[in-house]
């Protein structure tokens, strides 16, 4: 997965296109991520007690990583990260400014 938890991403398709968000969770098996406030789905919550009203809450739904681009924390550009192998460790780097991410 090129996208990690706590990354900042730019949404490049769908109704949230152009928005920036923080990655809350990743699902590597499905190549999907959950991003803060992105792809919100309305969910009806049943009342907890009698007499209370049910609520509609908005919850983010996972989106495919092909719909997002990583934002470099240093240069602030939306990038496709490169990789640098160092001591058998794979580090993500920004191809634009060379920053390790
Ligand atoms: Zn950069």
CSV table of N, CA and C and ligand atoms in Angstrom, one decimal:
chain,number,residue,atom,x,y,z
A,1,UNK,N,0.8,-1.2,0.0
A,1,UNK,CA,0.0,0.0,0.0
A,1,UNK,C,0.9,1.2,0.0
A,2,UNK,N,0.5,2.1,-0.9
A,2,UNK,CA,1.3,3.4,-1.0
A,2,UNK,C,0.8,4.4,0.0
A,3,UNK,N,-0.4,4.2,0.5
A,3,UNK,CA,-1.0,5.1,1.4
A,3,UNK,C,-1.0,4.5,2.8
A,4,UNK,N,-0.6,5.3,3.8
A,4,UNK,CA,-0.5,4.8,5.1
A,4,UNK,C,-1.5,5.6,6.0
A,5,UNK,N,-1.7,5.0,7.2
A,5,UNK,CA,-2.6,5.7,8.2
A,5,UNK,C,-1.9,7.1,8.5
A,6,UNK,N,-2.8,8.1,8.8
A,6,UNK,CA,-2.3,9.4,9.1
A,6,UNK,C,-1.7,10.2,8.0
A,7,UNK,N,-1.7,9.7,6.8
A,7,UNK,CA,-1.2,10.4,5.6
A,7,UNK,C,-2.3,11.5,5.3
A,8,UNK,N,-1.8,12.6,4.6
A,8,UNK,CA,-2.8,13.5,4.1
A,8,UNK,C,-2.9,13.2,2.6
A,9,UNK,N,-4.2,13.1,2.2
A,9,UNK,CA,-4.4,12.7,0.8
A,9,UNK,C,-5.3,13.7,0.1
A,10,UNK,N,-5.2,13.8,-1.2
A,10,UNK,CA,-6.1,14.6,-2.0
A,10,UNK,C,-7.1,13.7,-2.8
A,11,UNK,N,-8.3,14.0,-2.7
A,11,UNK,CA,-9.3,13.1,-3.4
A,11,UNK,C,-9.4,13.6,-4.8
A,12,UNK,N,-9.2,12.6,-5.7
A,12,UNK,CA,-9.2,13.0,-7.2
A,12,UNK,C,-10.4,12.6,-8.0
A,13,UNK,N,-11.3,11.9,-7.4
A,13,UNK,CA,-12.5,11.6,-8.1
A,13,UNK,C,-13.7,11.4,-7.2
A,14,UNK,N,-14.9,11.4,-7.7
A,14,UNK,CA,-16.1,11.3,-6.9
A,14,UNK,C,-16.6,12.6,-6.4
A,15,UNK,N,-17.6,12.6,-5.6
A,15,UNK,CA,-18.2,13.9,-5.2
A,15,UNK,C,-17.3,14.7,-4.2
A,16,UNK,N,-16.3,14.1,-3.7
A,16,UNK,CA,-15.4,14.8,-2.8
A,16,UNK,C,-14.1,15.2,-3.5
A,17,UNK,N,-14.1,15.2,-4.8
A,17,UNK,CA,-12.9,15.5,-5.6
A,17,UNK,C,-12.4,16.9,-5.3
A,18,UNK,N,-11.1,17.0,-5.1
A,18,UNK,CA,-10.5,18.3,-4.8
A,18,UNK,C,-10.3,18.5,-3.3
A,19,UNK,N,-10.9,17.7,-2.5
A,19,UNK,CA,-10.8,17.9,-1.1
A,19,UNK,C,-9.6,17.2,-0.5
A,20,UNK,N,-9.0,17.7,0.6
A,20,UNK,CA,-7.9,17.1,1.3
A,20,UNK,C,-8.4,16.5,2.5
A,21,UNK,N,-7.8,15.4,2.9
A,21,UNK,CA,-8.3,14.7,4.1
A,21,UNK,C,-7.2,13.9,4.7
A,22,UNK,N,-7.5,13.4,5.9
A,22,UNK,CA,-6.5,12.6,6.7
A,22,UNK,C,-7.0,11.1,6.6
A,23,UNK,N,-6.0,10.2,6.4
A,23,UNK,CA,-6.3,8.8,6.4
A,23,UNK,C,-6.6,8.3,7.8
A,24,UNK,N,-7.7,7.8,8.1
A,24,UNK,CA,-8.0,7.2,9.4
A,24,UNK,C,-7.7,5.8,9.5
A,25,UNK,N,-7.9,5.1,8.4
A,25,UNK,CA,-7.7,3.6,8.5
A,25,UNK,C,-7.3,3.1,7.1
A,26,UNK,N,-6.6,2.1,7.0
A,26,UNK,CA,-6.3,1.5,5.6
A,26,UNK,C,-6.8,0.0,5.6
A,27,UNK,N,-7.2,-0.4,4.4
A,27,UNK,CA,-7.6,-1.8,4.3
A,27,UNK,C,-6.8,-2.4,3.1
A,28,UNK,N,-5.6,-2.8,3.4
A,28,UNK,CA,-4.7,-3.3,2.3
A,28,UNK,C,-5.2,-4.4,1.4
A,29,UNK,N,-6.0,-5.3,2.0
A,29,UNK,CA,-6.5,-6.4,1.2
A,29,UNK,C,-7.5,-5.9,0.1
A,30,UNK,N,-8.2,-4.8,0.4
A,30,UNK,CA,-9.2,-4.3,-0.6
A,30,UNK,C,-8.6,-3.1,-1.3
A,31,UNK,N,-7.4,-2.7,-1.0
A,31,UNK,CA,-6.8,-1.4,-1.5
A,31,UNK,C,-7.7,-0.2,-1.2
A,32,UNK,N,-8.3,-0.2,-0.1
A,32,UNK,CA,-9.2,0.9,0.3
A,32,UNK,C,-8.7,1.6,1.5
A,33,UNK,N,-9.1,2.9,1.6
A,33,UNK,CA,-8.8,3.6,2.8
A,33,UNK,C,-10.1,4.3,3.3
A,34,UNK,N,-10.0,4.7,4.6
A,34,UNK,CA,-11.1,5.4,5.2
A,34,UNK,C,-10.5,6.8,5.5
A,35,UNK,N,-11.1,7.9,4.9
A,35,UNK,CA,-10.5,9.2,5.1
A,35,UNK,C,-11.6,10.1,5.8
A,36,UNK,N,-11.0,10.9,6.7
A,36,UNK,CA,-11.9,11.8,7.5
A,36,UNK,C,-12.8,12.6,6.7
A,37,UNK,N,-14.1,12.5,6.9
A,37,UNK,CA,-15.1,13.3,6.2
A,37,UNK,C,-15.3,13.1,4.8
A,38,UNK,N,-14.8,12.0,4.2
A,38,UNK,CA,-14.8,11.7,2.8
A,38,UNK,C,-15.8,10.5,2.5
A,39,UNK,N,-16.6,10.7,1.5
A,39,UNK,CA,-17.5,9.6,1.1
A,39,UNK,C,-18.5,9.3,2.2
A,40,UNK,N,-19.0,10.3,2.8
A,40,UNK,CA,-20.0,10.2,3.9
A,40,UNK,C,-21.2,9.5,3.5
A,41,UNK,N,-21.6,8.5,4.3
A,41,UNK,CA,-22.9,7.8,4.1
A,41,UNK,C,-23.8,8.1,5.3
A,42,UNK,N,-25.0,8.3,5.0
A,42,UNK,CA,-26.0,8.6,6.1
A,42,UNK,C,-26.4,7.2,6.7
A,43,UNK,N,-26.4,7.2,8.0
A,43,UNK,CA,-26.7,6.0,8.7
A,43,UNK,C,-27.8,6.4,9.7
A,44,UNK,N,-28.8,5.6,9.7
A,44,UNK,CA,-29.9,5.9,10.7
A,44,UNK,C,-29.6,5.1,12.0
A,45,UNK,N,-29.7,5.9,13.0
A,45,UNK,CA,-29.5,5.3,14.3
A,45,UNK,C,-30.8,5.2,15.0
A,46,UNK,N,-31.0,4.0,15.5
A,46,UNK,CA,-32.3,3.8,16.3
A,46,UNK,C,-32.2,4.5,17.6
A,47,UNK,N,-33.4,4.9,18.1
A,47,UNK,CA,-33.4,5.5,19.4
A,47,UNK,C,-32.9,4.5,20.5
A,48,UNK,N,-32.1,5.0,21.4
A,48,UNK,CA,-31.6,4.1,22.4
A,48,UNK,C,-32.7,3.9,23.5
A,49,UNK,N,-33.5,4.9,23.8
A,49,UNK,CA,-34.6,4.7,24.8
A,49,UNK,C,-35.9,5.0,24.1
A,50,UNK,N,-36.9,4.5,24.7
A,50,UNK,CA,-38.3,4.9,24.2
A,50,UNK,C,-38.5,6.3,24.5
A,51,UNK,N,-39.1,7.0,23.5
A,51,UNK,CA,-39.4,8.4,23.7
A,51,UNK,C,-38.3,9.3,23.0
A,52,UNK,N,-37.1,8.7,22.8
A,52,UNK,CA,-36.1,9.4,22.1
A,52,UNK,C,-36.3,9.3,20.6
A,53,UNK,N,-35.8,10.3,19.9
A,53,UNK,CA,-35.9,10.2,18.4
A,53,UNK,C,-34.7,9.5,17.9
A,54,UNK,N,-34.9,8.8,16.7
A,54,UNK,CA,-33.8,8.2,16.0
A,54,UNK,C,-32.9,9.3,15.4
A,55,UNK,N,-31.7,9.1,15.1
A,55,UNK,CA,-30.8,10.1,14.6
A,55,UNK,C,-30.2,9.6,13.2
A,56,UNK,N,-29.9,10.6,12.4
A,56,UNK,CA,-29.2,10.3,11.2
A,56,UNK,C,-27.8,10.8,11.4
A,57,UNK,N,-26.8,9.8,11.4
A,57,UNK,CA,-25.4,10.2,11.5
A,57,UNK,C,-24.7,10.0,10.2
A,58,UNK,N,-23.7,10.8,9.9
A,58,UNK,CA,-22.9,10.6,8.7
A,58,UNK,C,-21.6,9.9,9.1
A,59,UNK,N,-21.4,8.8,8.4
A,59,UNK,CA,-20.2,8.0,8.7
A,59,UNK,C,-19.4,7.9,7.4
A,60,UNK,N,-18.0,8.1,7.4
A,60,UNK,CA,-17.3,7.9,6.2
A,60,UNK,C,-17.2,6.4,5.8
A,61,UNK,N,-17.3,6.2,4.5
A,61,UNK,CA,-17.2,4.9,3.9
A,61,UNK,C,-15.9,4.8,3.2
A,62,UNK,N,-15.3,3.6,3.2
A,62,UNK,CA,-13.9,3.4,2.5
A,62,UNK,C,-14.0,3.7,1.1
A,63,UNK,N,-12.9,4.3,0.6
A,63,UNK,CA,-12.8,4.6,-0.9
A,63,UNK,C,-11.5,3.9,-1.4
A,64,UNK,N,-11.5,3.6,-2.7
A,64,UNK,CA,-10.4,2.9,-3.3
A,64,UNK,C,-9.2,3.9,-3.4
A,65,UNK,N,-8.0,3.3,-3.2
A,65,UNK,CA,-6.8,4.2,-3.2
A,65,UNK,C,-6.5,4.8,-4.6
A,66,UNK,N,-7.1,4.3,-5.7
A,66,UNK,CA,-6.9,4.9,-7.0
A,66,UNK,C,-7.7,6.2,-7.1
A,67,UNK,N,-8.5,6.5,-6.1
A,67,UNK,CA,-9.2,7.8,-6.1
A,67,UNK,C,-8.6,8.9,-5.3
A,68,UNK,N,-7.4,8.5,-4.7
A,68,UNK,CA,-6.7,9.5,-3.9
A,68,UNK,C,-5.2,9.6,-4.3
A,69,UNK,N,-4.7,10.8,-4.0
A,69,UNK,CA,-3.2,11.0,-4.2
A,69,UNK,C,-2.6,11.4,-2.9
A,70,UNK,N,-1.4,10.9,-2.7
A,70,UNK,CA,-0.7,11.3,-1.5
A,70,UNK,C,-0.3,12.8,-1.6
A,71,UNK,N,-0.4,13.5,-0.4
A,71,UNK,CA,0.2,14.8,-0.4
A,71,UNK,C,1.5,14.8,0.4
A,72,UNK,N,2.5,15.4,-0.2
A,72,UNK,CA,3.8,15.4,0.4
A,72,UNK,C,3.8,16.4,1.6
A,73,UNK,N,4.1,16.0,2.8
A,73,UNK,CA,4.1,16.9,3.9
A,73,UNK,C,5.1,18.1,3.8
A,74,UNK,N,6.1,17.9,2.9
A,74,UNK,CA,7.1,19.0,2.8
A,74,UNK,C,6.7,20.0,1.8
A,75,UNK,N,6.5,19.5,0.5
A,75,UNK,CA,6.2,20.5,-0.5
A,75,UNK,C,4.7,20.7,-0.8
A,76,UNK,N,3.9,19.9,-0.1
A,76,UNK,CA,2.4,20.1,-0.2
A,76,UNK,C,1.8,19.8,-1.6
A,77,UNK,N,2.6,19.1,-2.4
A,77,UNK,CA,2.1,18.7,-3.7
A,77,UNK,C,1.5,17.3,-3.7
A,78,UNK,N,0.5,17.1,-4.5
A,78,UNK,CA,-0.1,15.8,-4.7
A,78,UNK,C,0.8,14.9,-5.5
A,79,UNK,N,1.3,13.8,-5.0
A,79,UNK,CA,2.3,13.1,-5.7
A,79,UNK,C,2.0,11.6,-5.8
A,80,UNK,N,2.8,10.9,-6.6
A,80,UNK,CA,2.8,9.5,-6.6
A,80,UNK,C,4.1,9.1,-6.0
A,81,UNK,N,4.1,8.5,-4.8
A,81,UNK,CA,5.4,8.3,-4.1
A,81,UNK,C,6.3,7.4,-4.8
A,82,UNK,N,7.6,7.6,-4.7
A,82,UNK,CA,8.6,6.7,-5.2
A,82,UNK,C,9.2,5.9,-4.0
A,83,UNK,N,10.0,5.0,-4.2
A,83,UNK,CA,10.6,4.2,-3.1
A,83,UNK,C,12.1,4.2,-3.2
A,84,UNK,N,12.6,4.2,-2.0
A,84,UNK,CA,14.1,4.2,-1.8
A,84,UNK,C,14.4,3.0,-0.9
A,85,UNK,N,15.2,2.1,-1.4
A,85,UNK,CA,15.6,1.0,-0.5
A,85,UNK,C,16.9,1.3,0.2
A,86,UNK,N,16.8,1.2,1.5
A,86,UNK,CA,17.9,1.5,2.4
A,86,UNK,C,18.0,0.5,3.5
A,87,UNK,N,19.1,-0.2,3.6
A,87,UNK,CA,19.2,-1.2,4.7
A,87,UNK,C,18.0,-2.2,4.6
A,88,UNK,N,17.7,-2.6,3.5
A,88,UNK,CA,16.5,-3.5,3.3
A,88,UNK,C,15.2,-2.9,3.7
A,89,UNK,N,15.2,-1.7,4.0
A,89,UNK,CA,13.9,-1.0,4.4
A,89,UNK,C,13.5,-0.2,3.2
A,90,UNK,N,12.2,-0.3,3.0
A,90,UNK,CA,11.6,0.5,1.8
A,90,UNK,C,11.0,1.8,2.4
A,91,UNK,N,11.6,2.9,1.9
A,91,UNK,CA,11.1,4.1,2.4
A,91,UNK,C,10.4,4.8,1.2
A,92,UNK,N,9.3,5.5,1.5
A,92,UNK,CA,8.6,6.3,0.5
A,92,UNK,C,9.3,7.6,0.4
A,93,UNK,N,9.4,8.0,-0.8
A,93,UNK,CA,10.0,9.4,-1.0
A,93,UNK,C,9.1,10.2,-2.0
A,94,UNK,N,9.2,11.5,-1.8
A,94,UNK,CA,8.5,12.4,-2.7
A,94,UNK,C,9.4,12.6,-3.9
A,95,UNK,N,8.9,12.3,-5.1
A,95,UNK,CA,9.7,12.4,-6.3
A,95,UNK,C,10.0,13.9,-6.7
A,96,UNK,N,9.1,14.7,-6.1
A,96,UNK,CA,9.3,16.1,-6.5
A,96,UNK,C,10.3,16.9,-5.6
A,97,UNK,N,10.3,16.6,-4.3
A,97,UNK,CA,11.3,17.3,-3.5
A,97,UNK,C,12.3,16.4,-2.8
A,98,UNK,N,12.1,15.1,-2.9
A,98,UNK,CA,13.1,14.1,-2.4
A,98,UNK,C,12.9,13.8,-0.9
A,99,UNK,N,11.9,14.4,-0.3
A,99,UNK,CA,11.6,14.2,1.1
A,99,UNK,C,11.1,12.7,1.4
A,100,UNK,N,11.7,12.1,2.4
A,100,UNK,CA,11.2,10.8,2.9
A,100,UNK,C,9.8,11.1,3.6
A,101,UNK,N,8.9,10.2,3.3
A,101,UNK,CA,7.6,10.4,3.9
A,101,UNK,C,7.3,9.2,4.9
B,1,LIG,ZN1,7.6,16.8,-1.7
